[in-house]
Short mmCIF file of C-alpha atoms in Angstrom, two decimals:
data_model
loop_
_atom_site.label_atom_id
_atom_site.label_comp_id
_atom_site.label_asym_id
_atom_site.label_seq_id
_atom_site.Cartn_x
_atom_site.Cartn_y
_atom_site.Cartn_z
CA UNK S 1 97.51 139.15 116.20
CA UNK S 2 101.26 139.41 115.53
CA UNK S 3 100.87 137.37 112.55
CA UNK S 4 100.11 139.92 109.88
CA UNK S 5 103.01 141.66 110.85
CA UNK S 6 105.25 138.98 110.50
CA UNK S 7 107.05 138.22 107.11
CA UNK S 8 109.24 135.10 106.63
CA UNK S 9 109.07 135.13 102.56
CA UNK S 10 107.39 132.00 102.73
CA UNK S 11 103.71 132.46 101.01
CA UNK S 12 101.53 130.56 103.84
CA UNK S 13 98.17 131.08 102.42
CA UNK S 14 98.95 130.21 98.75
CA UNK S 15 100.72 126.71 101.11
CA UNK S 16 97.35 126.42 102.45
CA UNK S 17 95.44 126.61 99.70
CA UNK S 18 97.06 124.18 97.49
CA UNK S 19 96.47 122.17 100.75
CA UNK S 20 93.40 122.44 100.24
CA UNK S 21 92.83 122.27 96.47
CA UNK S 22 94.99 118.81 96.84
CA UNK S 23 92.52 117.61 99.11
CA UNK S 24 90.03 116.74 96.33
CA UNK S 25 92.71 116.29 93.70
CA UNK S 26 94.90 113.42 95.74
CA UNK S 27 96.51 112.77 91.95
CA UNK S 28 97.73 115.53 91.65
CA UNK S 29 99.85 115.25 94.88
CA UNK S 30 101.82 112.72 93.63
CA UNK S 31 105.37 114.24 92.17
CA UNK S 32 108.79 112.28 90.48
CA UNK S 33 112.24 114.30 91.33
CA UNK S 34 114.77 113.63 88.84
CA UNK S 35 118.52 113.83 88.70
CA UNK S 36 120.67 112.99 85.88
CA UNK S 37 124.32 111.47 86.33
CA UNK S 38 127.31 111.47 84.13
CA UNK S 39 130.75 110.10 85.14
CA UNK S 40 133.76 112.07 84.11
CA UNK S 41 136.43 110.27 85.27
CA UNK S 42 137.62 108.41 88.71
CA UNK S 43 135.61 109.25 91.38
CA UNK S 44 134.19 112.76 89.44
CA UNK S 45 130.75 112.77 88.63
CA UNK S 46 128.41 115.32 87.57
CA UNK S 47 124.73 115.58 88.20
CA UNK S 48 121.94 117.71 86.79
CA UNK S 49 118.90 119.24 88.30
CA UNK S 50 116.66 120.51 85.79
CA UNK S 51 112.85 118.75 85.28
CA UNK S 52 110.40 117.34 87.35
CA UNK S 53 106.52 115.76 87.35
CA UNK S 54 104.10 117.42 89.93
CA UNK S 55 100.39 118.89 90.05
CA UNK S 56 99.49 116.26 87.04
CA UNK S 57 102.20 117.71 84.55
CA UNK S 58 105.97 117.94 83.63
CA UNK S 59 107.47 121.19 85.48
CA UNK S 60 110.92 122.57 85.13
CA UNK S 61 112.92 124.87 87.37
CA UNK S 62 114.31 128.47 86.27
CA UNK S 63 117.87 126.80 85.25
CA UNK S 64 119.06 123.52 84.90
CA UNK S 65 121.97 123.05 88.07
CA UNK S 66 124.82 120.79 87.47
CA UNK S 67 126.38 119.44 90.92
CA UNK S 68 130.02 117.90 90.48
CA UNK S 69 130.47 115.69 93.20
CA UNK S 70 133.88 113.66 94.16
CA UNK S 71 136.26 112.22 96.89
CA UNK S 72 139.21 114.50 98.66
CA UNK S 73 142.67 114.33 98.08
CA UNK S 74 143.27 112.30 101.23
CA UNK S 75 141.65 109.15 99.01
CA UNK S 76 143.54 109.81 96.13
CA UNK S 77 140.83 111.73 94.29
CA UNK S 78 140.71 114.95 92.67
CA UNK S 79 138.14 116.89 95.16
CA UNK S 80 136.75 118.49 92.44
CA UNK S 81 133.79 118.29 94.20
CA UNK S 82 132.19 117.53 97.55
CA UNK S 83 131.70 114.18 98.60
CA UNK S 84 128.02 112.32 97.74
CA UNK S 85 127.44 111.94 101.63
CA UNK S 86 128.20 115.79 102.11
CA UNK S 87 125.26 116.13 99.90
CA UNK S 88 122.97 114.18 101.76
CA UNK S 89 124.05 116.85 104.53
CA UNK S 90 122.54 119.73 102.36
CA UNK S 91 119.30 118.09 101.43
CA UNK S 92 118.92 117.66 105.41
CA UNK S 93 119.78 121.34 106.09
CA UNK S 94 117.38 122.55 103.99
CA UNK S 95 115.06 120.92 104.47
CA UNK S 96 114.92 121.28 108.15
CA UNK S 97 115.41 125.39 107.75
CA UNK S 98 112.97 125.56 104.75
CA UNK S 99 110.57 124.19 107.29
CA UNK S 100 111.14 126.42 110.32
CA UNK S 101 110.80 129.41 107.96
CA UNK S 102 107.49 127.71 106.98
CA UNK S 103 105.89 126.78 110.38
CA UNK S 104 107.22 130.18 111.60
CA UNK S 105 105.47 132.09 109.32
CA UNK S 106 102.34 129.75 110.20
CA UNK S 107 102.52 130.82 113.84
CA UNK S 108 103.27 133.93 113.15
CA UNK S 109 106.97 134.06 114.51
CA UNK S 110 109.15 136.50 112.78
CA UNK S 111 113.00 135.34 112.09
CA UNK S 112 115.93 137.00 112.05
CA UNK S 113 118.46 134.41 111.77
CA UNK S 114 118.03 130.52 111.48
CA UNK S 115 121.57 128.68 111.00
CA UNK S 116 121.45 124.79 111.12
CA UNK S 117 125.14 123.11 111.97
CA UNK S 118 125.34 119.34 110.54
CA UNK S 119 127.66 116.75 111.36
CA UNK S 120 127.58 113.18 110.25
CA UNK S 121 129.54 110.53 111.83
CA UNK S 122 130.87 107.41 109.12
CA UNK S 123 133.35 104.79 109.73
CA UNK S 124 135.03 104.29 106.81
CA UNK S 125 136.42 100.90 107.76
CA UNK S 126 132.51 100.35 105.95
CA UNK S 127 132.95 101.33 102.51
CA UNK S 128 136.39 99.70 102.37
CA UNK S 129 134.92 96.57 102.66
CA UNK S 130 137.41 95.96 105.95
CA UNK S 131 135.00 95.53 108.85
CA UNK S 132 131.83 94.07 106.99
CA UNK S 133 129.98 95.03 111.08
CA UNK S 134 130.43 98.62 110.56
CA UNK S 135 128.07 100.17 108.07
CA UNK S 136 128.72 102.17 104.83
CA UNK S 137 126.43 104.88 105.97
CA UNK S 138 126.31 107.68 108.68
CA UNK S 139 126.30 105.67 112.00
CA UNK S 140 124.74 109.43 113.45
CA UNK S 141 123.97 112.69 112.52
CA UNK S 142 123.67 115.86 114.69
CA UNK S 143 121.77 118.97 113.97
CA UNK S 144 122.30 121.92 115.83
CA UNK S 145 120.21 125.18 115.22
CA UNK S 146 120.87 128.78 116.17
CA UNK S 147 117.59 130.83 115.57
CA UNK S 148 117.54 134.49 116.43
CA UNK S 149 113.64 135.21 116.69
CA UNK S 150 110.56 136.75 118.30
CA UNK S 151 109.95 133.82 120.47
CA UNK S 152 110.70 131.85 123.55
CA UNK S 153 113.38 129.10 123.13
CA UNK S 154 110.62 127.31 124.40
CA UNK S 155 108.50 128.08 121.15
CA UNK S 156 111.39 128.19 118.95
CA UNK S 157 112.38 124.19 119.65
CA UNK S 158 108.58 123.63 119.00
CA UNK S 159 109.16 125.75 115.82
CA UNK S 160 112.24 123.28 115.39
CA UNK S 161 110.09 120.00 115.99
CA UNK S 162 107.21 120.73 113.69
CA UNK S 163 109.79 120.92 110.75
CA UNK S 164 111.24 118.06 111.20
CA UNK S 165 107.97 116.42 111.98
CA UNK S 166 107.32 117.22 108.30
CA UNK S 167 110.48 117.37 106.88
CA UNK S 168 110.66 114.84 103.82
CA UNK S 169 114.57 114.70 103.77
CA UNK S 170 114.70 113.99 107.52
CA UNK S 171 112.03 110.97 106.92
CA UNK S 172 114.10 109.33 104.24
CA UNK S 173 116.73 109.57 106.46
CA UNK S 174 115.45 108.30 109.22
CA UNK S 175 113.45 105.77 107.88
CA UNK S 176 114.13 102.71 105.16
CA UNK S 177 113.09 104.24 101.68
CA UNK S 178 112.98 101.37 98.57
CA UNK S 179 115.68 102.02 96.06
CA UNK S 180 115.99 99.82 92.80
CA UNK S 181 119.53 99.95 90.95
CA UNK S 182 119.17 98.25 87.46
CA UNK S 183 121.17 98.68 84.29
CA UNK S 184 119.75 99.36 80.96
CA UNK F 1 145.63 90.63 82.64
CA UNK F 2 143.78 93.60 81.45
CA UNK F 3 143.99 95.66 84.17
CA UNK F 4 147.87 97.32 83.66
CA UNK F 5 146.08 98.93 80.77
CA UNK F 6 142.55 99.95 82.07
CA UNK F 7 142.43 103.18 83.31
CA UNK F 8 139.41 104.84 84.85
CA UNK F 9 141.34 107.35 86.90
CA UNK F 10 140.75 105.90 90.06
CA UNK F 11 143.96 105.08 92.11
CA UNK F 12 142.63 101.78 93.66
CA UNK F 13 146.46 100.84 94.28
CA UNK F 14 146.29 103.84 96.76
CA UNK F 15 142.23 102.57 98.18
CA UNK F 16 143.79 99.10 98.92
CA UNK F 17 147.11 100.45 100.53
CA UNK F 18 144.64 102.91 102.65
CA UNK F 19 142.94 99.70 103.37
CA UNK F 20 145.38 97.93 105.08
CA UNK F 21 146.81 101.00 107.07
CA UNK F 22 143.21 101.37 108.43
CA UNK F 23 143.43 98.15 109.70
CA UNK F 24 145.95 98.43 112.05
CA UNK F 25 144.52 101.84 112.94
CA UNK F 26 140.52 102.07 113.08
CA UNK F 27 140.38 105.23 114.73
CA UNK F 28 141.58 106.83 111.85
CA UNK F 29 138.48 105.42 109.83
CA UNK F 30 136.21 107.73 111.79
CA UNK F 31 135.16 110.92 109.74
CA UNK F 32 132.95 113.25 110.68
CA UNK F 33 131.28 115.55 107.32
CA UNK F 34 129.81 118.80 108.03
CA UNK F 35 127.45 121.72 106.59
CA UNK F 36 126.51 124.79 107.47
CA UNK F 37 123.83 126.10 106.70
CA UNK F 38 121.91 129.65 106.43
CA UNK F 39 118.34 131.01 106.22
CA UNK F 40 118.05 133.39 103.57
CA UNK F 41 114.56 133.99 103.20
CA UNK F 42 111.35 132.24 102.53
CA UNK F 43 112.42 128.49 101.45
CA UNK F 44 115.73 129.89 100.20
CA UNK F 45 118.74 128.36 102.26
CA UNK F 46 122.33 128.65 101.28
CA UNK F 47 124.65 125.59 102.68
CA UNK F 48 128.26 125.52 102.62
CA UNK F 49 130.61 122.75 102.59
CA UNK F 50 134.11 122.82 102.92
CA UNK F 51 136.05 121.01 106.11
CA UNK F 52 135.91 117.65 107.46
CA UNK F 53 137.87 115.56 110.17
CA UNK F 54 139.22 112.35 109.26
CA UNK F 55 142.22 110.10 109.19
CA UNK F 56 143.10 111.32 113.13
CA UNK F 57 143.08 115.00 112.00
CA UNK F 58 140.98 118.17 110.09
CA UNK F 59 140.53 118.25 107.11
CA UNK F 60 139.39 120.93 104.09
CA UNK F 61 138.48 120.57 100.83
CA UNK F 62 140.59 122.23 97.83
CA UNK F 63 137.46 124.97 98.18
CA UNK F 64 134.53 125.98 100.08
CA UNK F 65 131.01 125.03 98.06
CA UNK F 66 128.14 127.28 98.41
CA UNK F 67 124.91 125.47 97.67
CA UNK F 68 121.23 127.54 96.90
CA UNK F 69 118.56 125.45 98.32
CA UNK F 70 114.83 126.70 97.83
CA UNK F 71 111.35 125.88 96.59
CA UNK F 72 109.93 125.78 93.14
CA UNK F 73 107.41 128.38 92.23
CA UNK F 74 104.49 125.89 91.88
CA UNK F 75 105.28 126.17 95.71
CA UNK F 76 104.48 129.93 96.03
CA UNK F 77 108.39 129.76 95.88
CA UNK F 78 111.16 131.44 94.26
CA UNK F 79 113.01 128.59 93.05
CA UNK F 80 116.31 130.12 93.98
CA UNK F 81 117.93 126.29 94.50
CA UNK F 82 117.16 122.87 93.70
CA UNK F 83 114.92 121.53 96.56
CA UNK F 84 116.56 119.54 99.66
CA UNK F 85 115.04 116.19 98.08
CA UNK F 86 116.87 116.69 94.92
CA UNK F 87 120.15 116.95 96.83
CA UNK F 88 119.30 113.48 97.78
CA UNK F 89 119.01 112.45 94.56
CA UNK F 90 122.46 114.18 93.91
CA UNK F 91 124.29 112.37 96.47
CA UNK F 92 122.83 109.09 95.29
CA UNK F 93 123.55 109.33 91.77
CA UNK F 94 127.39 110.54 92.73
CA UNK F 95 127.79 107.79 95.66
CA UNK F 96 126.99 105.15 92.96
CA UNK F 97 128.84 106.30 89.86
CA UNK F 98 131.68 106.75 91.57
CA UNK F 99 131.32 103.23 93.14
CA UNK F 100 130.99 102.28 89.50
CA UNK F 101 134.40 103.61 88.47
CA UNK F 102 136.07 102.30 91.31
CA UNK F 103 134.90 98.92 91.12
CA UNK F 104 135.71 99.03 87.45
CA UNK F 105 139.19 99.66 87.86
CA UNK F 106 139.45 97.06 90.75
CA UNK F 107 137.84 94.44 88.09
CA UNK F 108 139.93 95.26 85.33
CA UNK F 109 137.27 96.97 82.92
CA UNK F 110 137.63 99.81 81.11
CA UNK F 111 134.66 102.06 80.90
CA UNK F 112 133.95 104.52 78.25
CA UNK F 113 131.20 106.42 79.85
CA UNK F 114 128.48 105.85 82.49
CA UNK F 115 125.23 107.73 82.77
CA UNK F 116 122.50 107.82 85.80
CA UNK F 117 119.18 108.82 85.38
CA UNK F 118 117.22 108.82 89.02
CA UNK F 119 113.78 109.10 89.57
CA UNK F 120 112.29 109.51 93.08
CA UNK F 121 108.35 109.45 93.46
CA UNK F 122 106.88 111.23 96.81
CA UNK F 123 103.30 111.99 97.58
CA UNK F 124 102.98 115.33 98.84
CA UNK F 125 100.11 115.04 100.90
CA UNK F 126 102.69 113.58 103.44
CA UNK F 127 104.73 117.08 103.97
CA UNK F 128 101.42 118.99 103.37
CA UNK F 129 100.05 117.00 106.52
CA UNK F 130 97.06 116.35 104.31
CA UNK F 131 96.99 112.74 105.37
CA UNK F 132 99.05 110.96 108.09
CA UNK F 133 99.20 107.83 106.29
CA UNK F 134 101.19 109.09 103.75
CA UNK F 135 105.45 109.54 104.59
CA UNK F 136 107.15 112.93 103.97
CA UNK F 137 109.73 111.50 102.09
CA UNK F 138 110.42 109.54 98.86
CA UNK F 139 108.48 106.12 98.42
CA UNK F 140 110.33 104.63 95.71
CA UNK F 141 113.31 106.09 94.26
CA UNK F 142 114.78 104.27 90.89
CA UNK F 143 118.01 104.33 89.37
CA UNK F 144 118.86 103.50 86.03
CA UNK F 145 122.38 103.11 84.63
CA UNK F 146 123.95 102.96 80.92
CA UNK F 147 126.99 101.78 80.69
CA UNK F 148 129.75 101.69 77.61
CA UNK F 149 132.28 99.26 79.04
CA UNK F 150 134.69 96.33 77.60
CA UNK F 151 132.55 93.80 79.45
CA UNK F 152 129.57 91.83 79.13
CA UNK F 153 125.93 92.60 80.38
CA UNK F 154 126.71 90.34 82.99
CA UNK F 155 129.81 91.68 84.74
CA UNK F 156 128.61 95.70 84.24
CA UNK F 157 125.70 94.29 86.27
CA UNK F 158 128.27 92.79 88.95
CA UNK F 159 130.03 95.97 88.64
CA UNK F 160 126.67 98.21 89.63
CA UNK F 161 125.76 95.64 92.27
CA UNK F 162 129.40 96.05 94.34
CA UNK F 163 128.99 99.76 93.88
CA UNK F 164 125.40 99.20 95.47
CA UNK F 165 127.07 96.58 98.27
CA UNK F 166 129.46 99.51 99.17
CA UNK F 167 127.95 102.36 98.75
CA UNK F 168 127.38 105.11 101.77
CA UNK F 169 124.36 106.85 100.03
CA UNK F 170 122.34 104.05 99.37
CA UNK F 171 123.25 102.69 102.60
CA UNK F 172 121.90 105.85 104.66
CA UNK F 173 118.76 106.07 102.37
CA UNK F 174 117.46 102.55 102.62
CA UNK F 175 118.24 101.45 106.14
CA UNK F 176 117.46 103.71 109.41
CA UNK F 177 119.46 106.06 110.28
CA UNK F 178 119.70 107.81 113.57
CA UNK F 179 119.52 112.07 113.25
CA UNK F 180 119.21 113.98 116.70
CA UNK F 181 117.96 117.61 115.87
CA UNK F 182 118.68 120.71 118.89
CA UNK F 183 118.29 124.41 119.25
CA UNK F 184 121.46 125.82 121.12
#
């Protein structure tokens, strides 16, 4: 089997096993992501990364990671920081590659290169409030990947369709997710 | 009237202006935001952001942002980024703050600060394909905002429900939205 050969990074068995161990522990499966905003001023924001809940307790990551996010020049902003719909670009990207490094190693593909082009189409005439028809959002967003690998292209798009098949960021996406806004 | 003295730092004299240009020119309205993003190894993806195309033309931000996207190491991972659902978070939290701020300064109120805190639950037995039933992505996600403003309970809640009514994040994240996904 080419499998044991193969090496991804991504730690399969100790995957599998926690798939597993979950299996009779269903609480435990159950996480909270958190991200904490503060305004700084006009359209400047910044947001930190830092705790989470998973596996039944609090968890943190290594460092806390603070995100400043804003609008470009060309809307009278600052552009000290990449727009909040760029960011939903990111999540998708890695997401999606995260996965095909995963399923690869599962099928025991080796990588050499994965690179994941994004490009999301908006209308602005949306979130100016001029054409109240056209949407705030992304009307569409493409996803082109580039994988250099030990496989067909055949196997590679099936490499390409399993992670998105379990990709969390492409299934809020793609599908309605419930958010509540309230004020304190 | 208030407003000649509020100040939030957002030029909404320059939003509205853009406004009515746009109408008399809707092609220009049409942006297109991209990322690129590479495998690095395991979960551990770098994505960077830096040009765009809008207003008829290409664009660039003032720099190119390089973000770390991984695993934690409760996921056999090295925790080298925030995860891709966190950047979700991110762009939420931004996308509504800064709605906030410009809605504020539209309205006449003067904020003094503005904090987000965002909590999104997620079963993981949905990207662990432990049980079909249960989605990949986030099943509730809740934001929370406290506000310091010169205006009553009432209008700061106004204020957060515009940003809401306008908002591109919240827009892709709780309706459909299409994402086509290739291998060139």
């Amino acid at each position: 089997m080419a499998q044991t050969k193969v090496n991804n990074g991504v730690n399969v068995d100790a995957l599998l096993a926690a798939r597993e161990a979950l299996k009779g522990a269903p609480e435990a499966a159950k996480f909270t992501w958190r991200a904490s905003c503060k305004w700084q001023n006009g359209t400047h924001s910044k947001t930190d990364v830092d705790e989470f809940f998973g596996l039944g307790q609090e968890q943190k990551h290594k460092t806390t990671t603070t995100f400043d996010a804003d609008h470009p020049e060309i809307f009278a902003s600052e552009d000290k920081g990449v727009t909040p719909v760029e960011f939903v670009l990111v999540g998708l990207a890695s997401c999606l590659t995260a996965g095909v490094a995963a399923v690869a190693q599962n099928r025991g593909i080796q990588l050499r290169s994965v690179e994941a082009k994004l490009e999301g189409s908006m209308d602005i005439q949306g979130i100016l409030g001029i054409d109240s028809d056209v949407r705030n959002g992304y009307d569409d967003i493409k996803v082109t990947f580039v994988i250099d690998a030990d496989a067909s292209k055949k196997d590679i798009e099936a490499l390409v369709a399993q992670s998105q098949k379990r990709s969390a960021v492409y299934d809020i996406i793609t599908n309605p997710t419930n958010v509540s806004v309230t004020v304190a």
